[in-house]
Short mmCIF file of C-alpha atoms and ligand atoms in Angstrom, two decimals:
data_model
loop_
_atom_site.label_atom_id
_atom_site.label_comp_id
_atom_site.label_asym_id
_atom_site.label_seq_id
_atom_site.Cartn_x
_atom_site.Cartn_y
_atom_site.Cartn_z
CA MET N 1 60.45 31.78 134.46
CA ASN N 2 62.11 31.39 131.08
CA LEU N 3 60.53 34.16 129.03
CA TYR N 4 62.10 32.96 125.80
CA ALA N 5 60.58 29.48 126.20
CA LEU N 6 57.18 31.17 126.31
CA LEU N 7 57.85 33.39 123.30
CA ARG N 8 59.55 30.79 121.12
CA PRO N 9 56.38 29.13 119.73
CA LEU N 10 55.13 32.56 118.66
CA LEU N 11 58.46 33.45 117.02
CA PHE N 12 58.66 30.06 115.33
CA SER N 13 55.19 30.60 113.85
CA LEU N 14 56.68 33.51 111.87
CA ASP N 15 58.85 33.24 108.80
CA PRO N 16 62.47 32.96 110.09
CA GLU N 17 63.69 36.31 108.72
CA THR N 18 60.64 38.12 110.11
CA ALA N 19 61.21 36.43 113.48
CA HIS N 20 64.84 37.57 113.38
CA ASP N 21 63.84 41.21 112.79
CA VAL N 22 61.03 41.14 115.37
CA THR N 23 63.33 39.63 118.02
CA LEU N 24 66.09 42.17 117.48
CA LYS N 25 63.61 45.07 117.58
CA ALA N 26 62.10 43.66 120.80
CA LEU N 27 65.58 43.35 122.31
CA LYS N 28 66.28 46.96 121.42
CA ALA N 29 63.03 48.03 123.08
CA GLY N 30 63.87 45.91 126.15
CA TYR N 31 67.27 47.54 126.34
CA ALA N 32 65.87 51.07 125.93
CA SER N 33 63.33 50.46 128.72
CA ARG N 34 66.07 48.98 130.96
CA LEU N 35 64.27 45.64 131.16
CA THR N 36 67.15 43.51 129.89
CA PRO N 37 69.23 43.47 133.11
CA LEU N 38 66.14 42.44 135.07
CA LEU N 39 65.35 39.57 132.72
CA TYR N 40 68.94 38.51 132.10
CA PRO N 41 71.14 39.48 135.05
CA VAL N 42 74.80 39.07 134.20
CA THR N 43 76.99 36.74 136.24
CA ALA N 44 80.54 37.84 136.95
CA CYS N 45 83.33 35.43 136.06
CA GLU N 46 87.05 35.32 135.63
CA ALA N 47 88.30 37.31 132.65
CA VAL N 48 90.00 35.57 129.71
CA ASN N 49 93.12 37.33 128.45
CA ILE N 50 94.12 36.50 124.90
CA MET N 51 95.29 38.41 121.82
CA GLY N 52 96.25 41.27 124.13
CA LEU N 53 92.57 41.76 125.02
CA SER N 54 90.68 41.11 128.23
CA PHE N 55 87.33 39.30 127.75
CA LYS N 56 85.08 39.71 130.81
CA ASN N 57 83.66 36.24 130.11
CA PRO N 58 84.36 33.70 127.34
CA VAL N 59 80.91 33.70 125.70
CA GLY N 60 80.61 35.76 122.53
CA LEU N 61 78.00 36.51 119.93
CA ALA N 62 78.93 34.83 116.63
CA ALA N 63 78.95 36.84 113.40
CA GLY N 64 75.89 37.05 111.20
CA LEU N 65 73.23 37.86 113.76
CA ASP N 66 73.95 41.60 113.75
CA LYS N 67 75.44 42.04 110.29
CA ASN N 68 75.15 45.83 110.28
CA GLY N 69 75.97 46.65 113.88
CA ASP N 70 72.44 47.98 114.41
CA TYR N 71 71.85 46.22 117.74
CA ILE N 72 75.21 46.29 119.55
CA ASP N 73 74.02 47.80 122.85
CA ALA N 74 70.88 45.67 123.05
CA LEU N 75 72.84 42.48 122.40
CA ALA N 76 75.69 43.40 124.76
CA ALA N 77 73.19 43.94 127.58
CA LEU N 78 72.41 40.20 127.44
CA GLY N 79 75.75 39.53 129.12
CA PHE N 80 78.10 38.53 126.32
CA GLY N 81 81.83 38.71 126.99
CA PHE N 82 82.31 39.95 123.44
CA ILE N 83 80.28 40.81 120.36
CA GLU N 84 81.18 40.12 116.74
CA ILE N 85 79.31 42.14 114.12
CA GLY N 86 79.23 41.59 110.33
CA THR N 87 80.00 39.97 107.98
CA VAL N 88 80.22 43.33 106.32
CA THR N 89 81.45 44.03 102.79
CA PRO N 90 83.02 47.20 101.33
CA ARG N 91 79.82 48.08 99.44
CA PRO N 92 76.19 47.40 100.48
CA GLN N 93 74.60 44.36 98.81
CA PRO N 94 71.19 42.67 99.04
CA GLY N 95 72.36 39.08 99.51
CA ASN N 96 70.59 36.10 97.96
CA PRO N 97 66.90 36.00 96.99
CA LYS N 98 64.43 34.94 99.69
CA PRO N 99 63.65 32.44 101.11
CA ARG N 100 67.22 32.00 102.32
CA LEU N 101 66.81 31.10 105.99
CA PHE N 102 65.29 27.83 107.23
CA ARG N 103 64.67 26.35 110.69
CA LEU N 104 64.95 22.63 111.37
CA PRO N 105 63.58 22.46 114.92
CA GLU N 106 63.71 18.65 115.03
CA HIS N 107 67.51 18.99 114.82
CA GLU N 108 67.88 22.33 116.61
CA ALA N 109 69.47 23.50 113.40
CA ILE N 110 69.36 26.29 110.83
CA ILE N 111 70.19 26.35 107.13
CA ASN N 112 71.06 29.76 105.74
CA ARG N 113 72.15 31.08 102.38
CA MET N 114 71.86 34.76 103.26
CA GLY N 115 74.87 35.65 101.09
CA PHE N 116 76.30 38.57 103.10
CA ASN N 117 73.21 40.77 102.92
CA ASN N 118 74.48 43.98 104.51
CA LEU N 119 74.36 47.76 104.33
CA GLY N 120 78.11 48.13 103.73
CA ILE N 121 80.99 48.91 106.05
CA ASP N 122 80.36 52.67 106.21
CA HIS N 123 76.90 52.09 107.69
CA LEU N 124 78.32 49.60 110.19
CA LEU N 125 81.03 52.02 111.33
CA GLU N 126 78.44 54.74 111.81
CA GLN N 127 76.52 52.40 114.17
CA VAL N 128 79.69 51.59 116.10
CA LYS N 129 80.42 55.29 116.48
CA HIS N 130 77.03 55.88 118.08
CA CYS N 131 76.82 52.86 120.37
CA LYS N 132 77.54 53.02 124.11
CA TYR N 133 79.20 49.60 124.27
CA ASN N 134 82.86 49.92 125.18
CA SER N 135 83.98 46.32 125.58
CA ILE N 136 85.38 43.81 123.06
CA LEU N 137 83.93 44.32 119.57
CA GLY N 138 84.97 42.11 116.66
CA ILE N 139 84.28 43.30 113.12
CA ASN N 140 83.91 40.45 110.65
CA ILE N 141 84.76 41.36 107.04
CA GLY N 142 84.13 39.68 103.71
CA LYS N 143 84.12 40.36 99.99
CA ASN N 144 81.30 41.67 97.81
CA ALA N 145 79.59 39.03 95.70
CA ASP N 146 80.46 40.86 92.48
CA THR N 147 84.16 41.25 93.28
CA PRO N 148 85.97 38.59 91.24
CA ILE N 149 87.59 36.00 93.50
CA GLU N 150 91.04 36.91 92.08
CA ASN N 151 90.54 40.40 93.57
CA ALA N 152 89.22 39.20 96.93
CA THR N 153 92.29 40.49 98.79
CA ASP N 154 91.41 44.06 97.72
CA ASP N 155 88.03 43.83 99.47
CA TYR N 156 89.57 42.43 102.66
CA LEU N 157 92.18 45.22 102.60
CA ILE N 158 89.43 47.84 102.27
CA GLY N 159 87.57 46.20 105.16
CA LEU N 160 90.64 46.05 107.38
CA ARG N 161 91.65 49.66 106.75
CA LYS N 162 88.16 50.96 107.42
CA ALA N 163 87.45 48.75 110.45
CA TYR N 164 90.86 49.11 112.09
CA ALA N 165 90.24 52.13 114.34
CA ALA N 166 86.83 50.93 115.54
CA ALA N 167 87.49 47.22 116.09
CA SER N 168 88.94 45.34 119.06
CA TYR N 169 89.79 42.62 116.54
CA VAL N 170 89.05 42.04 112.85
CA THR N 171 87.87 38.66 111.54
CA LEU N 172 88.58 37.58 107.98
CA ASN N 173 85.64 35.45 106.95
CA ILE N 174 86.84 33.09 104.23
CA SER N 175 84.49 30.29 105.18
CA SER N 176 80.96 31.28 104.23
CA PRO N 177 79.51 28.71 101.81
CA ASN N 178 77.14 31.34 100.39
CA THR N 179 79.53 33.53 98.41
CA LYS N 180 80.71 31.85 95.23
CA ASN N 181 84.25 30.43 95.51
CA LEU N 182 84.90 32.16 98.86
CA ARG N 183 85.99 28.93 100.55
CA GLN N 184 88.60 28.50 97.85
CA LEU N 185 90.50 31.20 99.80
CA GLN N 186 91.17 28.60 102.51
CA GLN N 187 93.22 26.47 100.15
CA GLY N 188 96.82 26.22 98.92
CA ASP N 189 98.51 29.43 97.85
CA GLU N 190 95.30 31.49 97.93
CA ILE N 191 95.23 31.58 101.72
CA LYS N 192 98.93 32.41 101.88
CA LYS N 193 98.48 35.31 99.47
CA LEU N 194 95.53 36.65 101.43
CA ILE N 195 96.91 36.46 104.93
CA SER N 196 100.37 37.72 104.00
CA ALA N 197 98.84 40.83 102.41
CA LEU N 198 96.50 41.40 105.34
CA LYS N 199 99.28 40.88 107.90
CA GLU N 200 101.48 43.42 106.12
CA GLU N 201 98.62 45.93 106.11
CA GLN N 202 97.88 45.27 109.80
CA LEU N 203 101.46 46.18 110.72
CA LYS N 204 101.27 49.37 108.62
CA LEU N 205 98.01 50.30 110.30
CA GLN N 206 99.55 49.64 113.69
CA GLN N 207 102.16 52.34 112.98
CA GLU N 208 99.56 54.74 111.61
CA HIS N 209 97.07 54.34 114.48
CA GLY N 210 99.50 53.66 117.32
CA LYS N 211 97.50 50.60 118.37
CA TYR N 212 97.63 46.92 117.52
CA VAL N 213 94.35 45.35 116.38
CA PRO N 214 94.45 41.53 116.25
CA LEU N 215 93.61 39.70 113.02
CA VAL N 216 91.51 36.55 113.29
CA LEU N 217 90.75 33.98 110.59
CA LYS N 218 87.37 32.22 110.50
CA ILE N 219 87.40 28.77 108.97
CA ALA N 220 84.91 26.14 107.83
CA PRO N 221 84.13 22.83 109.50
CA ASP N 222 84.40 21.06 106.13
CA LEU N 223 88.17 20.70 106.19
CA ASN N 224 90.20 17.52 106.39
CA HIS N 225 93.19 16.81 108.56
CA ALA N 226 95.73 17.99 105.93
CA GLU N 227 93.84 21.21 105.20
CA ILE N 228 93.57 22.07 108.90
CA ASN N 229 97.27 21.34 109.32
CA HIS N 230 98.13 23.62 106.38
CA ILE N 231 96.02 26.46 107.79
CA ALA N 232 97.55 26.02 111.26
CA GLU N 233 101.08 26.26 109.80
CA LEU N 234 100.24 29.47 107.96
CA LEU N 235 98.61 30.99 111.04
CA VAL N 236 101.88 30.51 112.88
CA GLU N 237 104.09 31.56 109.95
CA PHE N 238 102.24 34.85 109.52
CA ALA N 239 101.58 35.43 113.23
CA ILE N 240 97.82 35.64 112.81
CA ASP N 241 96.40 36.47 116.21
CA GLY N 242 93.50 34.04 116.48
CA VAL N 243 91.31 31.55 114.66
CA ILE N 244 87.55 31.02 114.79
CA ALA N 245 86.46 27.42 114.26
CA THR N 246 83.94 27.11 112.76
CA ASN N 247 81.48 28.57 110.32
CA THR N 248 78.45 26.59 109.04
CA THR N 249 78.78 23.24 107.24
CA ILE N 250 77.78 22.19 103.74
CA ALA N 251 77.53 18.56 104.92
CA ARG N 252 74.07 17.10 105.34
CA THR N 253 74.90 13.69 106.85
CA ALA N 254 73.33 14.48 110.21
CA ILE N 255 70.02 15.66 108.69
CA SER N 256 69.93 13.62 105.46
CA THR N 257 66.29 12.52 105.80
CA HIS N 258 64.93 15.97 106.66
CA PRO N 259 62.67 17.55 104.00
CA LEU N 260 64.86 20.68 104.01
CA ALA N 261 68.13 18.74 103.72
CA ASN N 262 68.50 19.69 100.06
CA GLU N 263 68.22 23.43 100.63
CA THR N 264 71.51 25.01 99.56
CA GLY N 265 73.43 26.84 102.26
CA GLY N 266 75.31 26.47 105.51
CA LEU N 267 73.96 24.22 108.24
CA SER N 268 74.44 25.33 111.85
CA GLY N 269 73.28 24.28 115.30
CA ALA N 270 73.39 20.81 116.82
CA PRO N 271 74.33 18.94 113.59
CA VAL N 272 77.60 20.89 113.17
CA LYS N 273 78.74 20.39 116.76
CA ASP N 274 80.95 17.32 116.36
CA GLN N 275 82.59 18.52 113.16
CA ALA N 276 83.35 21.89 114.74
CA THR N 277 84.80 20.21 117.84
CA PHE N 278 86.97 18.03 115.60
CA VAL N 279 88.40 21.14 113.89
CA VAL N 280 89.09 22.76 117.28
CA GLN N 281 90.87 19.61 118.48
CA GLU N 282 92.98 19.36 115.34
CA LEU N 283 93.91 23.04 115.46
CA ALA N 284 94.78 22.75 119.15
CA LYS N 285 97.08 19.81 118.40
CA HIS N 286 98.93 21.71 115.66
CA LEU N 287 98.98 25.12 117.32
CA ASN N 288 100.00 23.87 120.73
CA GLY N 289 98.92 27.05 122.51
CA ARG N 290 100.74 29.40 120.13
CA ILE N 291 97.55 30.95 118.73
CA PRO N 292 94.22 31.11 120.59
CA ILE N 293 91.15 29.33 119.24
CA ILE N 294 87.63 30.72 119.41
CA ALA N 295 85.09 27.93 119.01
CA ALA N 296 81.66 28.13 117.38
CA GLY N 297 79.32 25.44 116.10
CA GLY N 298 76.45 23.69 117.79
CA ILE N 299 76.80 25.15 121.27
CA LEU N 300 73.29 24.71 122.67
CA ASN N 301 74.03 24.34 126.37
CA ALA N 302 76.76 24.69 128.97
CA ALA N 303 78.05 21.16 128.38
CA ASP N 304 78.54 21.89 124.65
CA ALA N 305 80.56 24.97 125.56
CA GLN N 306 82.65 22.97 128.02
CA GLU N 307 83.32 20.42 125.27
CA LYS N 308 84.75 23.15 123.06
CA LEU N 309 86.88 24.58 125.89
CA HIS N 310 88.20 21.12 126.70
CA ALA N 311 88.99 20.59 123.02
CA GLY N 312 91.36 23.56 123.25
CA ALA N 313 89.30 26.71 122.72
CA SER N 314 89.83 29.81 124.87
CA LEU N 315 86.51 31.43 123.98
CA VAL N 316 83.20 30.32 122.48
CA GLN N 317 80.64 31.99 120.25
CA VAL N 318 76.96 31.20 119.86
CA TYR N 319 74.35 31.84 117.20
CA SER N 320 71.91 28.94 116.59
CA GLY N 321 71.85 28.16 120.31
CA LEU N 322 70.34 31.60 120.91
CA ILE N 323 67.55 30.85 118.46
CA TYR N 324 66.71 27.51 120.12
CA ARG N 325 67.49 28.23 123.77
CA GLY N 326 67.27 32.03 124.04
CA PRO N 327 69.57 34.50 125.83
CA GLN N 328 69.51 32.38 129.01
CA LEU N 329 72.14 30.26 127.23
CA ILE N 330 74.80 32.93 127.84
CA ASN N 331 74.38 32.93 131.60
CA ASP N 332 73.99 29.13 131.70
CA ILE N 333 77.45 28.82 130.15
CA VAL N 334 79.04 31.54 132.30
CA ASN N 335 77.56 29.97 135.45
CA SER N 336 79.00 26.60 134.53
CA LEU N 337 82.58 27.86 134.42
C1 FMN B 401 71.56 32.93 109.77
C2 FMN B 401 73.05 32.86 109.93
C3 FMN B 401 73.85 33.83 109.36
C4 FMN B 401 75.23 33.78 109.51
N1 FMN B 401 76.00 34.77 108.97
C5 FMN B 401 77.34 34.77 109.17
C6 FMN B 401 78.14 35.83 108.68
O1 FMN B 401 77.67 36.79 108.10
N2 FMN B 401 79.49 35.74 108.89
C7 FMN B 401 80.07 34.71 109.57
O2 FMN B 401 81.29 34.69 109.75
N3 FMN B 401 79.32 33.69 110.06
C8 FMN B 401 77.98 33.72 109.88
N4 FMN B 401 77.22 32.69 110.39
C9 FMN B 401 77.89 31.57 111.07
C10 FMN B 401 77.89 31.72 112.59
O3 FMN B 401 78.62 32.85 112.98
C11 FMN B 401 78.52 30.46 113.27
O4 FMN B 401 79.88 30.40 112.90
C12 FMN B 401 77.84 29.16 112.84
O5 FMN B 401 76.44 29.36 112.72
C13 FMN B 401 78.09 28.04 113.84
O6 FMN B 401 77.62 28.38 115.13
P1 FMN B 401 76.16 27.95 115.68
O7 FMN B 401 76.01 26.47 115.47
O8 FMN B 401 76.17 28.39 117.11
O9 FMN B 401 75.14 28.72 114.89
C14 FMN B 401 75.82 32.72 110.26
C15 FMN B 401 75.01 31.74 110.82
C16 FMN B 401 73.64 31.80 110.69
C17 FMN B 401 72.79 30.74 111.34
#
């Protein structure tokens, strides 16, 4: 029996943000009452070793679902090989006005313009401290909306310093379309300035903490061949440890006739799949195995995950697929490997 298939119509009758909160609270209750392992038994599979870390399976939770780290144990119990929490900013912020989250079930897609609503990095670290989870935990960091874009590096440096001791790896999110000018950080000299400063800080922190925490860059699907090439060169030049491809898209081609097509924000789920795979393929070509790729974007079943792995990714992450297919998706992918 697929419990999620039964519950989905009920959840989809609620406003999307309410459904999100209800689902996470239910998961927490399921975890506390030890029901999760009965409903979603975890399949063992061969570990993936990249970035000096050992991932017990290659299926991760993508950033944005647990922005504050409030549900780490409950989510981990579903069988993920790794969990990424955040995006978190140095200071708490409310995000954009509601409504800011939309479902497009006809396309198995989501549009969001949440705008990094989060309780701040101190709250997140407090949750990490108290969780039982002891496997791979990525902390995804961003900048506050009211930090001028010229000072963005300062916010990422604060995030890196604070997250360093608690994280298995730290993701620099420079690809959300919902923070003004953020994606500009993927271009030209801006990206060079950012990653060189963060790399320098990472090496200082390594000395201070006596451990090396990999730095990962998360990029958008809306990049052309030359932009991807430029990013790949810089990843190698600055020895960035990994790259996540991709975030949500601002393109609407695949859903152009949908009544919600004109809602501002990032589109995820099935319509971003091909673009995300293209970015993974291009990165793989340029990187040639030198830096591992973590793929996200439109993974709704095991075949979609295989497509990303064949395109050159070492790991995958899911978000929208969980909303449309439920936690069974994780095991479906692991079983297919
Ligand atoms: C509601 C929502 C919120 C998101 N928030 C974040 C975020 O805070 N940080 C981030 O790096 N990505 C965020 N993402 C992007 C996802 O992590 C993922 O990269 C993207 O949705 C593509 O994967 P998918 O098609 O499986 O959803 C968010 C996605 C959604 C749907």
